[in-house]
mmCIF file of N, CA and C in Angstrom:
data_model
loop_
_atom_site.group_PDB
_atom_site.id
_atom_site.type_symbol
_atom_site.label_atom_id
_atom_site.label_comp_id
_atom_site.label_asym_id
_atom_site.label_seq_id
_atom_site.Cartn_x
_atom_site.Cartn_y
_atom_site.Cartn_z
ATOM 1 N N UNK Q 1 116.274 62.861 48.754
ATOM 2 C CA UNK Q 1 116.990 61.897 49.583
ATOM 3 C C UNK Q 1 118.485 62.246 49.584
ATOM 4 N N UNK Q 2 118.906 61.880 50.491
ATOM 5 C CA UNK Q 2 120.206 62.163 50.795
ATOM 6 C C UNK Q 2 121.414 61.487 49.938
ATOM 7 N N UNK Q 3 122.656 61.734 49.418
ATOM 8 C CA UNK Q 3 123.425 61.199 48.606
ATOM 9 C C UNK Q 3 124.572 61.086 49.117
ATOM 10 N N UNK Q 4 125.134 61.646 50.206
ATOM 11 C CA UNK Q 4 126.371 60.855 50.660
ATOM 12 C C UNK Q 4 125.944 59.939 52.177
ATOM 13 N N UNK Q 5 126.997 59.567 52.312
ATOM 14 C CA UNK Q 5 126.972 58.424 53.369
ATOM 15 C C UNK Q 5 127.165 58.923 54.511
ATOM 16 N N UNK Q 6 127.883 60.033 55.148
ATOM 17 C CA UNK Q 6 127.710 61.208 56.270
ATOM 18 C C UNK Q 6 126.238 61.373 56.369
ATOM 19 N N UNK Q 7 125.790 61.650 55.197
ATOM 20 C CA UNK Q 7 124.678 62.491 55.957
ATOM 21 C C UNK Q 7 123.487 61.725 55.690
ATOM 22 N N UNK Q 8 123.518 60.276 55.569
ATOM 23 C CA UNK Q 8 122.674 58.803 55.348
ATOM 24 C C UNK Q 8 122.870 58.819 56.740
ATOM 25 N N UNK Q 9 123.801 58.510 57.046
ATOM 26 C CA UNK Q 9 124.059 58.006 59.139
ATOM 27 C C UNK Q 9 123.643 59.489 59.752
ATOM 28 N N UNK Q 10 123.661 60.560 59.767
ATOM 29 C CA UNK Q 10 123.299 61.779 60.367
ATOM 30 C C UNK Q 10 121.139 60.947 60.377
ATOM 31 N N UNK Q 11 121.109 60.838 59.056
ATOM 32 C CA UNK Q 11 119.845 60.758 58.810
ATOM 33 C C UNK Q 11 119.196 59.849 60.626
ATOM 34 N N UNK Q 12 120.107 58.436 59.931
ATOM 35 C CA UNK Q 12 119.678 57.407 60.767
ATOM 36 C C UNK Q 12 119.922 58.089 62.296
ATOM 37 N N UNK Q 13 120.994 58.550 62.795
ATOM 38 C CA UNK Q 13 120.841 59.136 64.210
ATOM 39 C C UNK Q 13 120.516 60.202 64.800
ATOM 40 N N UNK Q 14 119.605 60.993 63.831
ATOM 41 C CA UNK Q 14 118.824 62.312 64.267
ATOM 42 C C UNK Q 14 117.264 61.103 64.969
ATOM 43 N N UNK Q 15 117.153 60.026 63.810
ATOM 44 C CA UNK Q 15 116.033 59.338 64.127
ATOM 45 C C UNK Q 15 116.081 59.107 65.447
ATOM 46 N N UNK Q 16 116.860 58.215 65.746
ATOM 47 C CA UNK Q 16 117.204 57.618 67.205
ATOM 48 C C UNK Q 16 117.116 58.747 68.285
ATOM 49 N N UNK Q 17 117.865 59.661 67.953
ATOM 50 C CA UNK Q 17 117.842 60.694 69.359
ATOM 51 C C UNK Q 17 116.361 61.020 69.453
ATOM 52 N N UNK Q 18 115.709 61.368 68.231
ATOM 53 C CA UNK Q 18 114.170 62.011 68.322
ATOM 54 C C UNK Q 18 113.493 61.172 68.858
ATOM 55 N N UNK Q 19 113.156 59.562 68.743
ATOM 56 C CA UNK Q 19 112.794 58.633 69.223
ATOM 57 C C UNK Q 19 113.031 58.808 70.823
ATOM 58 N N UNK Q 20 114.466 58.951 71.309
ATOM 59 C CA UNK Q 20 115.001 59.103 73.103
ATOM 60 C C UNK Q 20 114.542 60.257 73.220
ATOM 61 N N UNK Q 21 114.618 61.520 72.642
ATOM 62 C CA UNK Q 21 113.929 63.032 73.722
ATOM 63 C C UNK Q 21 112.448 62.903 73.601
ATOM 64 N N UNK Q 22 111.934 62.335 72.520
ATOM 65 C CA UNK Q 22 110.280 62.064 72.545
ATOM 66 C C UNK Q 22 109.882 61.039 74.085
ATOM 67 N N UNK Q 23 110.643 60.329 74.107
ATOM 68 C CA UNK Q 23 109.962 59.607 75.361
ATOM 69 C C UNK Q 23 110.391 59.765 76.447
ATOM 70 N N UNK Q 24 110.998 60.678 76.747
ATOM 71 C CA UNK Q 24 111.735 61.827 78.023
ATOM 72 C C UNK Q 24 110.780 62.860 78.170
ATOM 73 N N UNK Q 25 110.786 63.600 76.906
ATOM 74 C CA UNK Q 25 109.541 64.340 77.142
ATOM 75 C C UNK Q 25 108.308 64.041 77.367
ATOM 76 N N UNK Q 26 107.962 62.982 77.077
ATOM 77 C CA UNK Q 26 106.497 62.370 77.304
ATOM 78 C C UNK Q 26 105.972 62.007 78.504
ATOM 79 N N UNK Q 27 107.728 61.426 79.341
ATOM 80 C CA UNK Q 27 107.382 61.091 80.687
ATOM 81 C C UNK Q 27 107.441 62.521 81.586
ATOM 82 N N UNK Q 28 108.091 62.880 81.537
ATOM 83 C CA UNK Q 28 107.900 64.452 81.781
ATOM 84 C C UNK Q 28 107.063 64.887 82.388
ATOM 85 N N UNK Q 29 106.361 65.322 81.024
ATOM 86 C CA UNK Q 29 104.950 65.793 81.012
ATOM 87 C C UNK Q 29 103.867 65.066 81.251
ATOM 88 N N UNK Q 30 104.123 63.598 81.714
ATOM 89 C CA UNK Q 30 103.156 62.851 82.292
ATOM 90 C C UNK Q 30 103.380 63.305 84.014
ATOM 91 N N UNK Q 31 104.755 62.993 84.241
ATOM 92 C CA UNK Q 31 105.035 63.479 85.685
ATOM 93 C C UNK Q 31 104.571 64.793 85.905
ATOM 94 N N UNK Q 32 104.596 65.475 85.414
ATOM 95 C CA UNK Q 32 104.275 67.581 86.080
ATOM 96 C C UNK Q 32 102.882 66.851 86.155
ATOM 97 N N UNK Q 33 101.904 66.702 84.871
ATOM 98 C CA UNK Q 33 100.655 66.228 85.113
ATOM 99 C C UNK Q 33 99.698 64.928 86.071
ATOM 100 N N UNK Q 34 100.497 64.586 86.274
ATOM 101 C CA UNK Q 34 100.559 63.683 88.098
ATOM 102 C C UNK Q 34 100.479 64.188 88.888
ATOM 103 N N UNK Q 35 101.862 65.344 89.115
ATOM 104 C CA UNK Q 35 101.991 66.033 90.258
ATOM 105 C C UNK Q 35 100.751 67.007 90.526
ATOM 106 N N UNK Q 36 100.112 67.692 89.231
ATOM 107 C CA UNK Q 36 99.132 68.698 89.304
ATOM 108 C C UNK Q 36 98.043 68.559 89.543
ATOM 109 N N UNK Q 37 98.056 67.046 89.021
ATOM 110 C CA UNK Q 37 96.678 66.788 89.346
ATOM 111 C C UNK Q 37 96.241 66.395 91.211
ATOM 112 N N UNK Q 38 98.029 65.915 92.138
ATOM 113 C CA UNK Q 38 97.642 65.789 93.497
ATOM 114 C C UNK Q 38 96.737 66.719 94.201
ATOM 115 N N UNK Q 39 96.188 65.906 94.790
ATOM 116 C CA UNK Q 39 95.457 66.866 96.183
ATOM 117 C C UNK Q 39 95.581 66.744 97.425
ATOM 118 N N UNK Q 40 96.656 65.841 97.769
ATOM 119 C CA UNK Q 40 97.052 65.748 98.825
ATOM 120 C C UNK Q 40 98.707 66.212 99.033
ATOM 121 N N UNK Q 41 98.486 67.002 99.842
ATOM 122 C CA UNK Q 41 100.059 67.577 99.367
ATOM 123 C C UNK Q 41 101.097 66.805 100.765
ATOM 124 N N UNK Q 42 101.168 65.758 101.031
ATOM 125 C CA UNK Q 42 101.954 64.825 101.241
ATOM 126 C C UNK Q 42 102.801 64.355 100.159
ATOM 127 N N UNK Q 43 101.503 63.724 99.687
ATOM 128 C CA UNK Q 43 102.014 62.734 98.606
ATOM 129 C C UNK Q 43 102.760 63.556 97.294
ATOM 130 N N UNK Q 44 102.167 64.962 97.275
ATOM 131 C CA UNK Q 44 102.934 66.212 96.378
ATOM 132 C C UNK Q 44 104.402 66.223 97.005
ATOM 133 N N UNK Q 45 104.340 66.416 98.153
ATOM 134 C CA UNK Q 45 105.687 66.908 99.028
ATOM 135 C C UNK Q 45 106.428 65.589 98.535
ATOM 136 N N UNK Q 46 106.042 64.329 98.736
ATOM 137 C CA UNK Q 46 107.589 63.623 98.157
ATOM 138 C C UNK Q 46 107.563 62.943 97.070
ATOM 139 N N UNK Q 47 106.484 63.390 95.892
ATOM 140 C CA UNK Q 47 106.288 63.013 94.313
ATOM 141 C C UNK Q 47 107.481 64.448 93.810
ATOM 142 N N UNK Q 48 107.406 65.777 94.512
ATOM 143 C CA UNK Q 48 107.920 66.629 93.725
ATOM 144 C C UNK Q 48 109.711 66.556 93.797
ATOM 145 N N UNK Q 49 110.618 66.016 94.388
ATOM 146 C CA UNK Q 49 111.833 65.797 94.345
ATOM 147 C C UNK Q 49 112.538 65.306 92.803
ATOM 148 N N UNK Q 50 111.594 64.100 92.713
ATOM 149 C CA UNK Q 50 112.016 63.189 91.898
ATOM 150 C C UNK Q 50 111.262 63.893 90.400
ATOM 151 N N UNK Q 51 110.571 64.665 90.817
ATOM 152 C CA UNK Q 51 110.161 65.460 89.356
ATOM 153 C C UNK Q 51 110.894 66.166 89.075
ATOM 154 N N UNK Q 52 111.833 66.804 90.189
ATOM 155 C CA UNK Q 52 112.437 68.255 90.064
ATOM 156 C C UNK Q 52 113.889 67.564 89.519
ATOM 157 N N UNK Q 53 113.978 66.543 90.126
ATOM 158 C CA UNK Q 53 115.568 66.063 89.505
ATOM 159 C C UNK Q 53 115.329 65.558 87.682
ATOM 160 N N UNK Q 54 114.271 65.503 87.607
ATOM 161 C CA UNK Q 54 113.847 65.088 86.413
ATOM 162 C C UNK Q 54 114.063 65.885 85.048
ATOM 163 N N UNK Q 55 113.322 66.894 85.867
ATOM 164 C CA UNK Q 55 112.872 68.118 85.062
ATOM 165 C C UNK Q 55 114.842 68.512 84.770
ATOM 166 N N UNK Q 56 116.028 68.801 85.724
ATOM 167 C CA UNK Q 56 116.762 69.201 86.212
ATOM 168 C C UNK Q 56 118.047 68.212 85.101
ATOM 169 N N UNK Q 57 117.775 66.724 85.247
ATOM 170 C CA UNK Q 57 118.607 66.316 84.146
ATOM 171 C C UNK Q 57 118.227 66.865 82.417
ATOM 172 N N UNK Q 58 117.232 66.390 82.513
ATOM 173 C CA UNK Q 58 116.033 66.773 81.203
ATOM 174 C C UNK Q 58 116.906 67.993 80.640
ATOM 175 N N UNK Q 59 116.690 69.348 81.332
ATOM 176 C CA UNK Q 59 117.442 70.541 81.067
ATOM 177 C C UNK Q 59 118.877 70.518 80.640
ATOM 178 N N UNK Q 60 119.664 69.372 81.464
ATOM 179 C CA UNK Q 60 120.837 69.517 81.214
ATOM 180 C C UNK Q 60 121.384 68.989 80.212
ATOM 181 N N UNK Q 61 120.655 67.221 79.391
ATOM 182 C CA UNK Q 61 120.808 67.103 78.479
ATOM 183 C C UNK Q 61 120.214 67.731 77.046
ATOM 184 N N UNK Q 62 119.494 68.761 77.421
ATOM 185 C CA UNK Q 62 119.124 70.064 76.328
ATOM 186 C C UNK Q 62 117.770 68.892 75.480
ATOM 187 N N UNK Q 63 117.414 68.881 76.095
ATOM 188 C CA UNK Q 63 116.201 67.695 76.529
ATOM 189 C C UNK Q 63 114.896 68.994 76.219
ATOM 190 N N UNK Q 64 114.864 69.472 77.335
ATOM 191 C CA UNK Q 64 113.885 71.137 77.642
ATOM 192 C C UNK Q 64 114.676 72.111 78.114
ATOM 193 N N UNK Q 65 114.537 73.443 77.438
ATOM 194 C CA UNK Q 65 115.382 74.352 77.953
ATOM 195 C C UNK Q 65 115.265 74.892 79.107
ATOM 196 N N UNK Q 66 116.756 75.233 79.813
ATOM 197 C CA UNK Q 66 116.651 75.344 81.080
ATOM 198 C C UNK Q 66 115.573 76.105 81.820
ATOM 199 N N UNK Q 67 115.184 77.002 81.029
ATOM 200 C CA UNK Q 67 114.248 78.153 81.818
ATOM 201 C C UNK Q 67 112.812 77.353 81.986
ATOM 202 N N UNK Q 68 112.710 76.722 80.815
ATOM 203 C CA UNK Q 68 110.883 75.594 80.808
ATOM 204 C C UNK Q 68 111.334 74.600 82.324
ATOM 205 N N UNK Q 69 112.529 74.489 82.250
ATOM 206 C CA UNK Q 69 112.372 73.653 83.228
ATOM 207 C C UNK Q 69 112.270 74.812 84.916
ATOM 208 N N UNK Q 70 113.086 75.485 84.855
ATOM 209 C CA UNK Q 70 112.775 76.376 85.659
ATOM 210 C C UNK Q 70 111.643 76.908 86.062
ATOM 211 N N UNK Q 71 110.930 76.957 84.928
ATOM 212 C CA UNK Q 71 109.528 77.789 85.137
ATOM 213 C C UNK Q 71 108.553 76.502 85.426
ATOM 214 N N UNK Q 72 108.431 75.679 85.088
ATOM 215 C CA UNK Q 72 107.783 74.429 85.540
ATOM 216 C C UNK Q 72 108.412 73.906 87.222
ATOM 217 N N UNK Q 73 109.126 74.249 87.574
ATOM 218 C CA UNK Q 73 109.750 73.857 88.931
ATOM 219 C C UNK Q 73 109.216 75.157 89.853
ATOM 220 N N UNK Q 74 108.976 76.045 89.851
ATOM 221 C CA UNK Q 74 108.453 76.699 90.012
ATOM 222 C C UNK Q 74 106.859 76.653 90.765
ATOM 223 N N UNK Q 75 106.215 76.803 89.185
ATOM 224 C CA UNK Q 75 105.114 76.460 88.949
ATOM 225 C C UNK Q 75 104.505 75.449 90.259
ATOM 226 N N UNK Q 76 104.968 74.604 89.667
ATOM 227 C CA UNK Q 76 104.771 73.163 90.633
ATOM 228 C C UNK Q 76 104.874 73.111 92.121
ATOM 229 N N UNK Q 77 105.998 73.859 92.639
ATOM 230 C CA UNK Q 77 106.422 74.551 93.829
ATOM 231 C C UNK Q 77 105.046 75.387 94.242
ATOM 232 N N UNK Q 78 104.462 76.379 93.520
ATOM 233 C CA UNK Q 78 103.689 77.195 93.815
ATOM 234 C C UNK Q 78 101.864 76.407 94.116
ATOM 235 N N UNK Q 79 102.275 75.124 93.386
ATOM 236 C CA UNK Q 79 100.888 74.549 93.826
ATOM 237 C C UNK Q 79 100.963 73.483 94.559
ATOM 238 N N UNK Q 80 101.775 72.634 95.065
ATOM 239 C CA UNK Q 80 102.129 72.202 96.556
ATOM 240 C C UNK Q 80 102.081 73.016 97.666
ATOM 241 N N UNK Q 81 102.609 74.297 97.699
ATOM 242 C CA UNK Q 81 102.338 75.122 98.618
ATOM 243 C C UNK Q 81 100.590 75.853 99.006
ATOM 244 N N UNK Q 82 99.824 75.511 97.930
ATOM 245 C CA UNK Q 82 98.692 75.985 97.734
ATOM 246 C C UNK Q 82 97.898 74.990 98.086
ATOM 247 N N UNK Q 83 98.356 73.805 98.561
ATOM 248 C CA UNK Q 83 97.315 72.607 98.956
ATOM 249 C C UNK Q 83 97.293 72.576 100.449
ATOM 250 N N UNK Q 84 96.181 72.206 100.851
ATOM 251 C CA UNK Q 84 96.500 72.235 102.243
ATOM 252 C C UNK Q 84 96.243 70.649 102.781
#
């Protein structure tokens, strides 16, 4: 256990942040898995904006690294285009 008081509060707010990127990431990866699962690529065409801005903050607060998010924007891109 920890013995100074710096790194008692480090303790307590590593918790908290892990708690906020856990449920960023969770929604996330609920959203890509929404989007993947569409089959109507309407409803793909204007579900994927709001994923991509998602994915796009996510990255910027070092949330997911930029390239996962890249490569998942992508990805996703490549199977909207694949629906007819």
């Amino acid at each position: 256990m920890a013995n100074h008081k710096s790194s008692l509060k480090r303790i307590r707010q590593d918790k908290k942040k892990q708690l906020h990127n856990k449920y960023y990431a969770k929604t996330m990866r609920n959203a890509v898995r929404k989007l993947r699962a569409m089959t109507n690529k309407e409803e793909a065409v204007k579900l994927y904006p709001a994923v991509q801005k998602m994915l796009d903050k996510l990255a910027k607060t070092n949330i997911i690294h930029k390239n996962k998010a890249a490569n998942l924007k992508s990805s996703l891109a490549k199977h909207i285009n694949k629906l007819s």
